[in-house]
Coordinates of C-alpha atoms in Angstrom, one line a residue:
Chain M
M1 CA 27.0 1.5 1.0
R2 CA 24.5 -1.1 -0.3
N3 CA 22.2 1.1 -1.7
A4 CA 19.9 -0.4 0.3
I5 CA 17.5 0.1 3.2
T6 CA 20.2 -2.3 5.5
D7 CA 22.8 0.8 5.1
V8 CA 20.4 2.3 7.9
P9 CA 22.4 0.7 10.9
G10 CA 20.7 -2.0 12.5
V11 CA 18.2 -2.4 9.6
L12 CA 17.6 -6.0 8.3
V13 CA 15.6 -7.6 5.7
G14 CA 14.9 -11.4 4.8
H15 CA 12.7 -13.0 2.4
A16 CA 10.7 -16.0 2.5
T17 CA 10.0 -16.9 -1.9
R18 CA 7.8 -19.5 -3.1
A19 CA 7.7 -19.9 -6.8
G20 CA 6.4 -22.8 -9.1
D21 CA 3.7 -25.8 -8.5
G22 CA 1.2 -23.3 -8.5
A23 CA 3.1 -20.7 -6.1
L24 CA 4.1 -16.9 -7.0
T25 CA 4.3 -15.3 -3.7
G26 CA 6.1 -14.4 -0.7
T27 CA 7.0 -12.3 2.0
T28 CA 9.5 -10.0 3.4
A29 CA 10.4 -9.3 7.2
V30 CA 12.2 -5.8 7.8
L31 CA 13.7 -6.0 11.4
F32 CA 14.5 -2.5 13.4
P33 CA 17.3 -2.2 16.1
P34 CA 15.6 -1.6 20.0
G35 CA 14.2 1.4 20.3
T36 CA 12.8 2.1 16.7
L37 CA 10.0 4.1 16.8
S38 CA 7.2 3.5 13.9
T39 CA 3.9 4.6 12.4
V40 CA 2.5 4.1 8.9
D41 CA 0.1 6.0 6.2
V42 CA -2.6 3.8 4.6
R43 CA -3.5 5.0 1.3
G44 CA -6.1 3.7 -1.3
G45 CA -9.1 1.9 -1.1
A46 CA -8.3 -1.6 -1.0
P47 CA -5.8 -1.9 1.7
A48 CA -5.0 -5.1 3.9
T49 CA -3.4 -4.3 7.4
R50 CA -2.5 -6.1 10.4
D51 CA -1.9 -3.7 13.5
T52 CA -1.2 -0.6 11.9
A53 CA -3.9 1.1 14.0
A54 CA -1.3 0.4 16.9
L55 CA 0.9 2.6 14.9
D56 CA -1.4 5.6 14.7
A57 CA 0.3 8.9 14.3
R58 CA -2.1 10.7 16.4
H59 CA -0.9 8.7 19.1
G60 CA 2.5 9.4 18.1
G61 CA 3.9 5.6 16.8
R62 CA 5.1 2.9 18.8
A63 CA 7.9 1.0 18.9
V64 CA 8.3 -1.9 16.4
R65 CA 11.3 -4.7 16.0
C66 CA 9.8 -5.7 12.9
V67 CA 7.3 -5.1 9.9
V68 CA 6.2 -7.5 7.5
L69 CA 5.5 -7.0 4.0
T70 CA 3.8 -10.1 2.0
G71 CA 1.6 -11.1 -0.8
G72 CA -1.5 -13.2 -0.9
S73 CA -4.0 -10.0 0.3
A74 CA -5.5 -10.2 3.2
Y75 CA -4.9 -13.9 3.5
G76 CA -1.0 -13.5 3.5
L77 CA -1.5 -11.4 6.9
A78 CA -0.9 -15.0 8.6
A79 CA 3.0 -14.7 7.7
A80 CA 2.6 -12.1 10.8
D81 CA 1.9 -14.7 13.5
G82 CA 5.0 -16.6 12.4
A83 CA 7.4 -13.4 12.6
A84 CA 6.3 -12.7 15.8
R85 CA 6.8 -15.5 17.0
E86 CA 10.1 -15.3 15.7
V87 CA 11.1 -12.0 17.4
G88 CA 8.9 -11.9 20.1
S89 CA 6.8 -8.9 19.6
F90 CA 3.9 -8.1 17.8
V91 CA 4.2 -7.4 14.1
P92 CA 2.7 -5.0 12.1
A93 CA 2.2 -5.7 8.6
A94 CA 0.7 -5.0 5.2
A95 CA -0.3 -7.1 1.9
L96 CA -0.3 -6.8 -1.3
Y97 CA -2.7 -8.7 -4.0
D98 CA -1.0 -11.6 -6.0
L99 CA -3.8 -14.3 -5.4
G100 CA -3.4 -16.7 -8.3
R101 CA -0.7 -15.2 -10.0
G102 CA 1.3 -18.6 -9.9
G103 CA -1.7 -20.7 -11.1
V104 CA -3.3 -21.5 -7.8
F105 CA -5.4 -18.9 -6.1
G106 CA -5.5 -20.4 -2.9
T107 CA -1.6 -20.5 -2.4
Y108 CA -0.7 -17.5 -0.4
P109 CA 1.6 -16.8 2.7
T110 CA 1.5 -18.8 5.7
P111 CA 3.1 -17.9 9.5
E112 CA 6.0 -20.4 8.4
F113 CA 6.6 -17.7 5.4
G114 CA 7.2 -14.9 8.4
A115 CA 9.5 -16.7 10.5
E116 CA 11.7 -17.9 7.3
A117 CA 11.9 -14.7 6.5
V118 CA 12.9 -13.5 10.0
R119 CA 15.5 -16.0 9.7
A120 CA 16.9 -15.0 6.4
A121 CA 17.4 -11.5 7.2
G122 CA 21.0 -9.9 7.0
V123 CA 21.8 -7.1 5.3
D124 CA 22.4 -8.3 1.7
V125 CA 18.8 -7.5 0.0
P126 CA 17.5 -9.4 -3.0
Q127 CA 15.6 -7.7 -5.1
G128 CA 13.5 -8.4 -8.2
N129 CA 10.7 -11.4 -8.0
V130 CA 11.4 -11.9 -3.8
G131 CA 10.0 -12.2 -0.8
A132 CA 6.6 -9.6 -1.1
G133 CA 8.0 -9.2 -5.0
A134 CA 7.4 -12.6 -6.0
G135 CA 4.2 -12.1 -7.4
A136 CA 3.9 -8.6 -7.7
M137 CA 2.8 -7.0 -11.4
N138 CA 3.2 -3.2 -12.5
A139 CA 0.0 -2.8 -14.3
A140 CA 0.7 -5.0 -17.6
L141 CA 4.5 -6.0 -16.5
K142 CA 6.2 -7.7 -13.9
G143 CA 6.3 -6.4 -10.8
G144 CA 9.1 -6.9 -7.9
L145 CA 10.5 -6.1 -4.5
G146 CA 13.6 -3.1 -4.5
T147 CA 15.5 -1.2 -2.4
A148 CA 17.6 1.9 -2.2
S149 CA 19.4 4.6 -0.2
V150 CA 21.0 7.8 0.5
E151 CA 23.4 9.0 3.0
L152 CA 23.1 12.4 3.9
G153 CA 26.1 13.3 5.2
S154 CA 27.5 12.9 9.2
G155 CA 26.4 9.6 8.8
V156 CA 22.8 10.2 8.6
V157 CA 21.2 7.2 5.9
V158 CA 17.4 7.1 4.4
G159 CA 16.6 4.2 3.1
A160 CA 13.3 2.3 1.5
V161 CA 12.1 -1.2 0.4
A162 CA 9.0 -1.6 -1.3
A163 CA 7.1 -3.9 -3.3
L164 CA 5.7 -2.5 -6.8
N165 CA 2.4 -4.1 -7.4
A166 CA 0.9 -1.3 -8.3
A167 CA -2.4 -0.6 -11.0
G168 CA -1.0 2.0 -12.2
S169 CA 2.2 2.1 -14.6
G170 CA 6.0 2.8 -13.3
V171 CA 6.7 3.2 -17.2
D172 CA 6.6 6.5 -18.9
P173 CA 4.5 5.7 -22.2
A174 CA 6.5 8.6 -24.0
T175 CA 10.0 7.4 -23.4
G176 CA 9.9 4.1 -22.0
L177 CA 11.5 5.1 -19.1
P178 CA 10.8 4.4 -15.2
L179 CA 8.8 7.5 -14.1
A180 CA 11.1 7.8 -11.6
H181 CA 14.1 7.8 -13.4
G182 CA 15.3 11.2 -12.8
S183 CA 15.0 10.6 -8.9
G184 CA 18.0 8.6 -9.4
L185 CA 21.1 9.0 -8.1
P186 CA 24.1 10.0 -10.8
G187 CA 24.9 6.3 -12.5
E188 CA 22.3 5.0 -10.5
F189 CA 20.0 4.0 -13.4
P190 CA 21.0 3.0 -16.8
P191 CA 20.4 5.7 -18.8
P192 CA 18.3 6.0 -21.9
G193 CA 19.8 4.3 -24.6
G194 CA 18.7 5.9 -27.8
D195 CA 15.8 8.0 -29.2
D196 CA 13.3 5.1 -30.7
L197 CA 10.3 5.4 -29.8
A198 CA 8.8 3.7 -26.7
R199 CA 7.5 0.2 -27.3
P200 CA 3.8 0.4 -26.6
M201 CA 2.8 -1.5 -22.9
P202 CA 0.5 -4.2 -23.4
A203 CA -2.5 -3.6 -21.8
A204 CA -2.8 -3.9 -17.8
V205 CA -5.0 -7.3 -16.8
N206 CA -5.4 -7.0 -13.3
P207 CA -7.9 -5.0 -11.2
F208 CA -6.4 -6.2 -7.8
N209 CA -3.0 -4.3 -6.8
T210 CA -1.5 -2.2 -3.9
V211 CA 2.0 -1.0 -3.0
I212 CA 3.7 -1.9 0.2
G213 CA 7.0 -0.9 1.4
V214 CA 9.0 0.6 4.4
V215 CA 11.3 3.8 5.0
A216 CA 13.7 3.7 7.7
T217 CA 16.1 6.1 8.9
N218 CA 18.7 6.8 11.6
A219 CA 17.8 10.4 12.1
R220 CA 15.4 11.5 14.6
V221 CA 12.3 12.5 12.7
P222 CA 9.5 14.8 14.9
A223 CA 5.9 14.1 13.7
L224 CA 7.4 11.0 11.7
Y225 CA 4.2 10.6 10.2
A226 CA 5.6 12.9 7.2
L227 CA 8.2 10.5 7.0
A228 CA 5.5 7.5 5.6
A229 CA 4.0 10.6 4.1
A230 CA 6.9 11.2 2.4
G231 CA 7.6 7.6 1.1
Q232 CA 3.6 7.9 -0.1
D233 CA 4.5 11.1 -2.0
G234 CA 7.3 9.1 -3.9
L235 CA 5.1 6.4 -4.7
A236 CA 3.2 8.9 -6.5
L237 CA 6.6 9.9 -8.2
A238 CA 7.0 6.4 -9.4
V239 CA 3.5 4.9 -10.5
D240 CA 1.0 7.1 -12.8
P241 CA -1.9 7.0 -11.2
A242 CA -0.7 5.9 -7.5
H243 CA -3.0 5.5 -4.8
G244 CA -6.3 4.0 -6.6
M245 CA -9.3 2.5 -4.8
V246 CA -8.1 -0.8 -6.0
D247 CA -4.7 -0.1 -4.4
G248 CA -4.1 -0.2 -0.5
D249 CA -0.9 1.6 -0.8
T250 CA 1.0 1.1 3.0
V251 CA 4.1 2.7 3.8
F252 CA 5.4 2.3 7.1
A253 CA 7.9 4.2 8.5
A254 CA 11.0 3.6 10.8
S255 CA 13.4 6.1 12.8
T256 CA 15.9 4.4 14.9
G257 CA 16.6 8.0 16.1
T258 CA 20.5 7.8 16.8
H259 CA 21.4 11.2 14.8
D260 CA 20.4 14.3 14.0
A261 CA 19.7 16.0 10.6
P262 CA 17.5 18.5 9.3
V263 CA 13.8 17.0 8.8
E264 CA 13.1 18.4 5.3
E265 CA 16.4 16.8 4.2
V266 CA 15.5 13.7 5.8
L267 CA 12.0 13.9 4.2
E268 CA 13.1 14.9 0.7
A269 CA 15.6 11.8 0.7
A270 CA 12.9 9.6 1.9
R271 CA 10.9 10.6 -1.1
H272 CA 13.4 10.0 -3.5
A273 CA 14.6 6.7 -1.9
F274 CA 11.1 5.1 -2.0
A275 CA 10.6 6.2 -5.5
R276 CA 14.1 4.8 -6.4
A277 CA 13.0 1.4 -4.4
L278 CA 10.1 1.0 -6.9
V279 CA 12.4 1.6 -9.9
H280 CA 14.7 -1.0 -8.4
G281 CA 12.0 -3.3 -8.0
L282 CA 10.6 -2.7 -11.8
L283 CA 14.3 -3.4 -13.2
A284 CA 15.2 -6.3 -11.0
A285 CA 11.9 -7.7 -11.7
E286 CA 12.2 -11.0 -14.1
S287 CA 10.0 -12.3 -16.6
V288 CA 8.1 -15.2 -15.3
T289 CA 5.5 -17.9 -17.1
T290 CA 2.7 -19.7 -15.0
P291 CA -0.4 -21.3 -15.5
W292 CA -1.8 -17.8 -14.8
G293 CA 0.1 -16.6 -17.9
H294 CA 3.2 -15.0 -19.1
L295 CA 4.3 -12.2 -16.7
T296 CA 6.7 -9.8 -19.1
A297 CA 9.8 -7.7 -17.0
Y298 CA 10.3 -4.9 -17.9
R299 CA 13.9 -5.8 -18.9
E300 CA 12.2 -8.2 -21.4
Q301 CA 10.0 -5.3 -22.7
Y302 CA 13.0 -2.9 -22.4
P303 CA 16.2 -4.6 -22.9
L304 CA 19.4 -3.4 -21.5
T305 CA 22.0 -3.2 -24.3
A306 CA 25.7 -1.7 -23.4
A307 CA 24.4 2.2 -24.3
G308 CA 21.7 1.9 -21.9
Y309 CA 18.0 0.8 -22.4
R310 CA 17.2 -0.3 -26.1
R311 CA 13.7 1.1 -26.1
G312 CA 11.4 -0.8 -28.5
T313 CA 10.1 0.3 -31.8
R314 CA 6.4 0.6 -32.6
Chain Q
M1 CA -36.2 -10.7 21.1
R2 CA -33.3 -12.3 22.4
N3 CA -32.3 -9.4 23.4
A4 CA -28.8 -10.1 21.4
I5 CA -27.4 -8.8 18.4
T6 CA -28.9 -11.7 16.6
D7 CA -32.3 -10.0 17.0
V8 CA -30.9 -8.2 13.7
P9 CA -32.3 -10.3 11.0
G10 CA -29.2 -12.5 9.3
V11 CA -27.0 -11.6 11.9
L12 CA -25.4 -14.8 14.1
V13 CA -22.8 -15.4 16.6
G14 CA -20.2 -18.2 17.7
H15 CA -17.5 -18.5 20.2
A16 CA -14.7 -20.3 20.9
T17 CA -13.7 -21.1 24.5
R18 CA -10.8 -22.4 26.1
A19 CA -10.4 -22.3 30.0
G20 CA -8.0 -24.7 31.9
D21 CA -4.6 -26.3 31.5
G22 CA -3.0 -22.5 31.5
A23 CA -5.5 -20.9 29.2
L24 CA -8.1 -18.7 29.6
T25 CA -9.4 -17.1 26.4
G26 CA -11.4 -17.1 23.3
T27 CA -12.5 -16.1 20.1
T28 CA -16.1 -14.6 19.1
A29 CA -17.3 -14.5 15.4
V30 CA -20.1 -12.2 14.3
L31 CA -21.6 -13.1 10.8
F32 CA -23.5 -11.1 8.4
P33 CA -25.4 -11.2 5.8
P34 CA -24.4 -10.6 2.3
G35 CA -24.4 -6.9 1.2
T36 CA -23.4 -6.0 4.8
L37 CA -21.5 -2.9 4.8
S38 CA -19.0 -2.4 7.6
T39 CA -16.9 0.2 8.9
V40 CA -14.8 1.0 12.4
D41 CA -14.1 3.2 15.1
V42 CA -10.6 2.8 16.6
R43 CA -9.7 4.4 19.5
G44 CA -7.5 4.3 22.7
G45 CA -3.6 4.2 22.3
A46 CA -3.2 0.6 22.4
P47 CA -5.1 -1.6 19.3
A48 CA -4.7 -4.7 18.3
T49 CA -6.5 -5.0 14.7
R50 CA -6.2 -6.6 11.5
D51 CA -7.9 -5.2 8.1
T52 CA -9.6 -2.0 10.1
A53 CA -7.9 0.3 7.6
A54 CA -9.5 -2.0 4.7
L55 CA -12.8 -0.4 6.4
D56 CA -11.5 3.3 6.5
A57 CA -14.6 5.2 6.4
R58 CA -12.7 7.5 4.7
H59 CA -13.5 5.3 1.6
G60 CA -17.2 4.5 2.7
G61 CA -16.7 1.3 4.6
R62 CA -17.0 -2.1 3.0
A63 CA -19.1 -5.2 2.2
V64 CA -18.0 -7.7 5.2
R65 CA -19.5 -11.4 6.1
C66 CA -17.5 -12.2 9.6
V67 CA -16.2 -10.2 12.1
V68 CA -13.7 -11.7 14.6
L69 CA -13.1 -10.7 18.3
T70 CA -10.5 -12.1 19.9
G71 CA -8.5 -12.7 23.1
G72 CA -4.6 -13.0 22.8
S73 CA -3.8 -9.4 22.2
A74 CA -1.7 -9.0 18.7
Y75 CA -0.6 -12.2 18.4
G76 CA -4.8 -13.4 19.0
L77 CA -5.3 -11.9 16.0
A78 CA -4.1 -15.4 13.8
A79 CA -7.8 -16.2 14.9
A80 CA -9.0 -14.1 11.7
D81 CA -6.8 -16.8 9.5
G82 CA -9.0 -19.7 10.4
A83 CA -12.3 -17.6 10.0
A84 CA -11.3 -16.1 6.5
R85 CA -11.1 -19.7 5.7
E86 CA -14.0 -20.8 6.9
V87 CA -16.3 -18.1 5.3
G88 CA -14.5 -17.5 2.2
S89 CA -13.6 -14.0 2.3
F90 CA -11.1 -11.4 4.2
V91 CA -12.2 -11.1 7.9
P92 CA -11.6 -7.7 9.8
A93 CA -10.9 -8.6 13.5
A94 CA -9.9 -6.7 16.6
A95 CA -8.1 -8.2 19.8
L96 CA -8.1 -7.7 23.7
Y97 CA -5.0 -8.2 25.8
D98 CA -6.1 -11.3 27.8
L99 CA -2.2 -12.8 27.8
G100 CA -1.6 -14.9 30.7
R101 CA -4.5 -15.0 33.1
G102 CA -5.3 -18.4 32.3
G103 CA -1.6 -19.3 33.7
V104 CA 0.6 -19.5 30.7
F105 CA 1.5 -16.5 28.7
G106 CA 1.8 -18.1 25.1
T107 CA -1.4 -19.7 25.2
Y108 CA -3.6 -17.2 23.3
P109 CA -6.4 -18.2 20.3
T110 CA -5.1 -19.7 17.0
P111 CA -6.8 -19.9 13.6
E112 CA -8.8 -22.5 14.5
F113 CA -10.0 -20.6 17.1
G114 CA -11.4 -18.3 14.4
A115 CA -12.8 -21.2 12.0
E116 CA -14.1 -23.4 15.4
A117 CA -16.1 -19.4 16.2
V118 CA -17.8 -19.6 12.3
R119 CA -18.6 -23.2 12.8
A120 CA -20.2 -22.5 16.2
A121 CA -22.6 -19.5 15.1
G122 CA -26.2 -19.1 15.5
V123 CA -28.9 -16.9 17.1
D124 CA -28.5 -18.0 20.9
V125 CA -25.6 -15.8 22.3
P126 CA -23.9 -17.3 25.0
Q127 CA -22.2 -14.3 27.7
G128 CA -20.1 -14.0 30.2
N129 CA -16.6 -16.1 30.0
V130 CA -17.2 -16.9 26.8
G131 CA -15.5 -15.9 23.4
A132 CA -13.5 -13.2 23.4
G133 CA -14.6 -12.7 26.8
A134 CA -13.3 -16.2 28.4
G135 CA -10.1 -13.7 29.9
A136 CA -11.4 -10.6 30.1
M137 CA -11.2 -8.1 33.1
N138 CA -13.0 -5.2 33.9
A139 CA -10.3 -2.9 36.1
A140 CA -9.9 -5.5 39.6
L141 CA -13.5 -7.3 38.6
K142 CA -13.4 -10.4 35.8
G143 CA -15.1 -9.0 32.5
G144 CA -16.6 -10.9 30.3
L145 CA -19.1 -11.1 26.8
G146 CA -22.2 -9.3 26.5
T147 CA -24.8 -8.8 24.2
A148 CA -28.4 -6.7 23.7
S149 CA -30.7 -5.1 21.2
V150 CA -33.4 -3.2 20.8
E151 CA -36.6 -2.8 18.5
L152 CA -37.5 0.5 17.1
G153 CA -40.4 -0.1 15.6
S154 CA -41.4 -1.0 11.7
G155 CA -38.8 -4.3 12.1
V156 CA -35.9 -1.9 12.9
V157 CA -33.5 -3.8 15.5
V158 CA -30.0 -2.3 16.5
G159 CA -27.9 -4.6 18.5
A160 CA -24.5 -4.8 20.1
V161 CA -21.8 -7.7 21.3
A162 CA -19.2 -6.6 23.6
A163 CA -16.2 -8.0 25.1
L164 CA -15.5 -5.7 28.4
N165 CA -12.3 -6.0 29.6
A166 CA -11.5 -2.3 30.2
A167 CA -8.7 -0.8 32.4
G168 CA -11.7 1.6 33.6
S169 CA -13.8 0.2 36.1
G170 CA -17.6 -0.5 35.1
V171 CA -19.0 -0.1 38.5
D172 CA -20.0 3.1 40.3
P173 CA -17.9 3.3 43.1
A174 CA -20.5 5.4 45.4
T175 CA -23.6 2.6 45.0
G176 CA -21.9 -0.5 43.7
L177 CA -24.1 -0.5 40.7
P178 CA -23.1 -1.0 37.1
L179 CA -22.3 2.6 35.7
A180 CA -24.9 2.3 33.0
H181 CA -27.4 0.7 34.8
G182 CA -29.8 3.6 33.8
S183 CA -29.4 2.8 30.3
G184 CA -31.0 -0.4 30.7
L185 CA -34.3 -1.3 29.3
P186 CA -37.7 -1.6 31.9
G187 CA -36.7 -4.3 34.1
E188 CA -33.3 -5.5 31.9
F189 CA -31.2 -5.3 34.9
P190 CA -31.7 -5.8 38.3
P191 CA -32.7 -3.3 40.6
P192 CA -30.3 -2.1 43.7
G193 CA -31.6 -4.3 46.2
G194 CA -30.5 -2.0 49.4
D195 CA -29.3 1.2 50.4
D196 CA -26.2 -0.5 52.0
L197 CA -22.8 1.4 51.3
A198 CA -21.1 0.4 48.3
R199 CA -18.7 -2.4 48.7
P200 CA -14.8 -1.1 48.0
M201 CA -13.6 -2.5 45.0
P202 CA -10.4 -4.1 44.9
A203 CA -7.6 -2.8 43.3
A204 CA -6.9 -2.9 39.6
V205 CA -4.0 -5.3 38.9
N206 CA -3.3 -5.3 35.1
P207 CA -2.4 -2.4 32.8
F208 CA -3.7 -3.9 29.7
N209 CA -7.0 -4.3 28.2
T210 CA -9.3 -3.2 25.3
V211 CA -12.8 -3.0 25.1
I212 CA -13.8 -4.5 21.7
G213 CA -17.1 -5.0 19.8
V214 CA -19.7 -4.4 17.1
V215 CA -23.0 -2.7 16.6
A216 CA -25.3 -3.8 13.8
T217 CA -28.9 -3.0 12.6
N218 CA -30.7 -3.4 9.2
A219 CA -31.2 0.0 9.2
R220 CA -29.7 2.3 6.5
V221 CA -27.2 4.6 7.8
P222 CA -25.8 7.3 5.8
A223 CA -22.1 8.2 7.0
L224 CA -22.1 4.6 8.6
Y225 CA -19.0 5.6 11.0
A226 CA -21.4 7.3 13.2
L227 CA -22.8 3.9 14.4
A228 CA -19.2 2.8 15.5
A229 CA -18.5 6.1 16.9
A230 CA -22.0 5.6 18.9
G231 CA -20.6 2.4 20.2
Q232 CA -17.8 4.1 21.5
D233 CA -20.0 6.9 23.0
G234 CA -21.9 3.7 24.8
L235 CA -18.5 2.4 26.1
A236 CA -18.1 5.9 27.7
L237 CA -21.1 5.7 29.2
A238 CA -20.4 2.0 30.9
V239 CA -16.7 2.4 31.7
D240 CA -14.9 5.2 33.8
P241 CA -12.2 6.4 32.1
A242 CA -13.0 4.8 28.5
H243 CA -10.1 5.0 25.7
G244 CA -7.1 5.1 27.5
M245 CA -3.3 4.8 26.3
V246 CA -3.3 0.8 27.7
D247 CA -6.9 -0.1 25.9
G248 CA -7.5 -0.2 22.4
D249 CA -11.2 0.4 22.4
T250 CA -12.6 -0.7 18.9
V251 CA -15.8 -0.6 17.9
F252 CA -17.0 -2.2 14.5
A253 CA -20.1 -1.0 12.8
A254 CA -22.1 -3.1 10.2
S255 CA -25.6 -2.6 8.3
T256 CA -27.7 -5.1 6.9
G257 CA -29.6 -1.8 5.3
T258 CA -32.7 -3.9 4.8
H259 CA -35.2 -0.7 6.3
D260 CA -35.6 2.9 7.1
A261 CA -35.3 4.9 10.3
P262 CA -34.9 8.2 11.4
V263 CA -30.9 8.2 12.0
E264 CA -30.9 9.9 15.0
E265 CA -33.2 7.3 16.6
V266 CA -30.6 4.6 15.6
L267 CA -27.8 6.3 16.8
E268 CA -29.1 6.9 20.4
A269 CA -30.1 3.0 20.3
A270 CA -26.5 1.5 19.2
R271 CA -25.2 4.1 21.9
H272 CA -27.2 2.5 24.7
A273 CA -27.2 -1.5 22.9
F274 CA -23.3 -1.1 23.2
A275 CA -23.5 0.0 27.0
R276 CA -25.7 -2.4 27.7
A277 CA -24.1 -5.4 26.0
L278 CA -21.1 -4.4 28.3
V279 CA -23.2 -4.4 31.4
H280 CA -24.4 -7.7 30.8
G281 CA -21.0 -9.0 30.0
L282 CA -20.2 -7.5 33.4
L283 CA -23.4 -9.2 34.9
A284 CA -22.6 -12.3 33.1
A285 CA -19.3 -13.0 34.2
E286 CA -18.0 -15.7 36.5
S287 CA -15.3 -15.7 39.2
V288 CA -12.6 -17.7 37.9
T289 CA -9.4 -19.0 39.9
T290 CA -6.2 -19.6 37.9
P291 CA -2.4 -19.6 38.3
W292 CA -2.8 -16.2 37.7
G293 CA -5.0 -15.5 40.8
H294 CA -8.7 -15.3 42.1
L295 CA -10.4 -13.6 39.5
T296 CA -13.7 -11.8 41.2
A297 CA -16.5 -11.4 39.2
Y298 CA -19.4 -8.7 39.9
R299 CA -21.7 -11.3 40.9
E300 CA -19.3 -12.5 43.6
Q301 CA -18.5 -9.0 45.0
Y302 CA -22.2 -8.1 44.3
P303 CA -24.2 -11.1 45.0
L304 CA -27.8 -10.6 43.7
T305 CA -30.5 -11.5 46.3
A306 CA -34.2 -11.7 45.3
A307 CA -34.5 -8.1 46.2
G308 CA -31.8 -7.3 43.8
Y309 CA -28.3 -6.8 44.2
R310 CA -27.1 -6.6 47.9
R311 CA -24.5 -4.2 47.6
G312 CA -21.6 -5.2 50.3
T313 CA -20.9 -3.0 53.4
R314 CA -17.7 -1.8 53.8

């Protein structure tokens, strides 16, 4: 197990990332084996999406080979063009808002990003400032791309990949710990490193955001919409507030359907896998300085020591 | 009055059309004045859409400057990229299925189509085999793009533009008349030309379709979703069956909101304006022969004489 969505057999992830020369953005492609059924749950007031209507749960979802997660807001949806050419079928997509964070407002993913992400797809999933997470922010901290998985036994796997780019914070202001720290598997996240007071968070500066991601499983899930909704519940665990009017939080669900499992167990796993993926995105993000400003990562704000997080003092 | 959606003050329409050399497809851009509020109603089982979630009526719709209607199925949604660059804002879009009708399956609208359609925008609206209607089919007959409008008095105008590309037929098999012939304004459509028996319709050959269009008005419409739904009702008047699982029927609603009018009158006008636009698309379509086959237009199947339609004999 890689603790990644690619633990679901047949699922692959690839990134295209651009950083520097005014750019800080990218695209992530999630590939599925033939016969994978997908649907989607779009929330928040400001989504940027493509072919989500085709996955409408009211019509039962649809077979897909690839979903694209991308930076660049509505403009970045162009990345789906290149991915569609590469995989030879339609490619639903969701975009997050990262315009201008690399310094040049008009730098956003093109069709080539989508094609490059598909070609790069594999089972190893780089996290942090990569793909759709390259330019992501989480309130005032640097956001990023993360992934996680859990095995339910009998070969049933639930995994998630998500880009943490939320207006709401993923950090508990009272403790400095990731809000979804408690969703972690045993030993998954570093323990609190002491009892220092939490370090105050810098003020959030960007009013446009959006968390986007995919929950996948090899379990058959009746009424697959529930799997996407479980991912959104995981977002609510990991970010406070989630689903705001300046977010366009979008979660795709995908089932390869090779195994049977109790649906409630799958949904509970999906909820926490999505939350854990977001925590990994937060922890893996790195500080970066662009003409737009210094984007402080969680690991800079709350440095990790051998004992765990060294939470800052006031 | 041009009997076009451009009778709504500030609304402009432009087309980009490609016919020949394997192509039979195109893109239509509908431009709106600043402050225009838009939402959308997506129906049928197979929509191809972009940024329709951003217009979700549950969040009240959104201000838009441009909507793109395009051929090329999900691939043709790339046309929105070019339109977005041209207008400088996000551009919701819907696509219809016309792949291969020009002879080459892989010929579909690119970003340049969208940019070209925006640059071509004006108040005159060519109809028939143009823009999103270039490769449209209506059951076994050639489909096309059409537009219509009606003035409700006091300067209130309701208009529609739509591409007729339905699996269901727009022709009454008992009479050979357009199904929505009765929605016509006095003198709008040619009268029946005789009492000959209706000419049998050739069998439908293409299982992939979709009607896409826009209803616009300068009336303020509370709960704007009702305007889009009224357009879908107009589709149900004009095509039998509408909203099938192989269609992805999508209607955008747009209100410039400069006038007040009784909402029920506006909705009734929208319903018939959308149906009339589809009839114009059917009547304006022209026969065309491509490597895919001979696409018979209504005007070839039911030639118009001085007395009206000369309905064929069995």
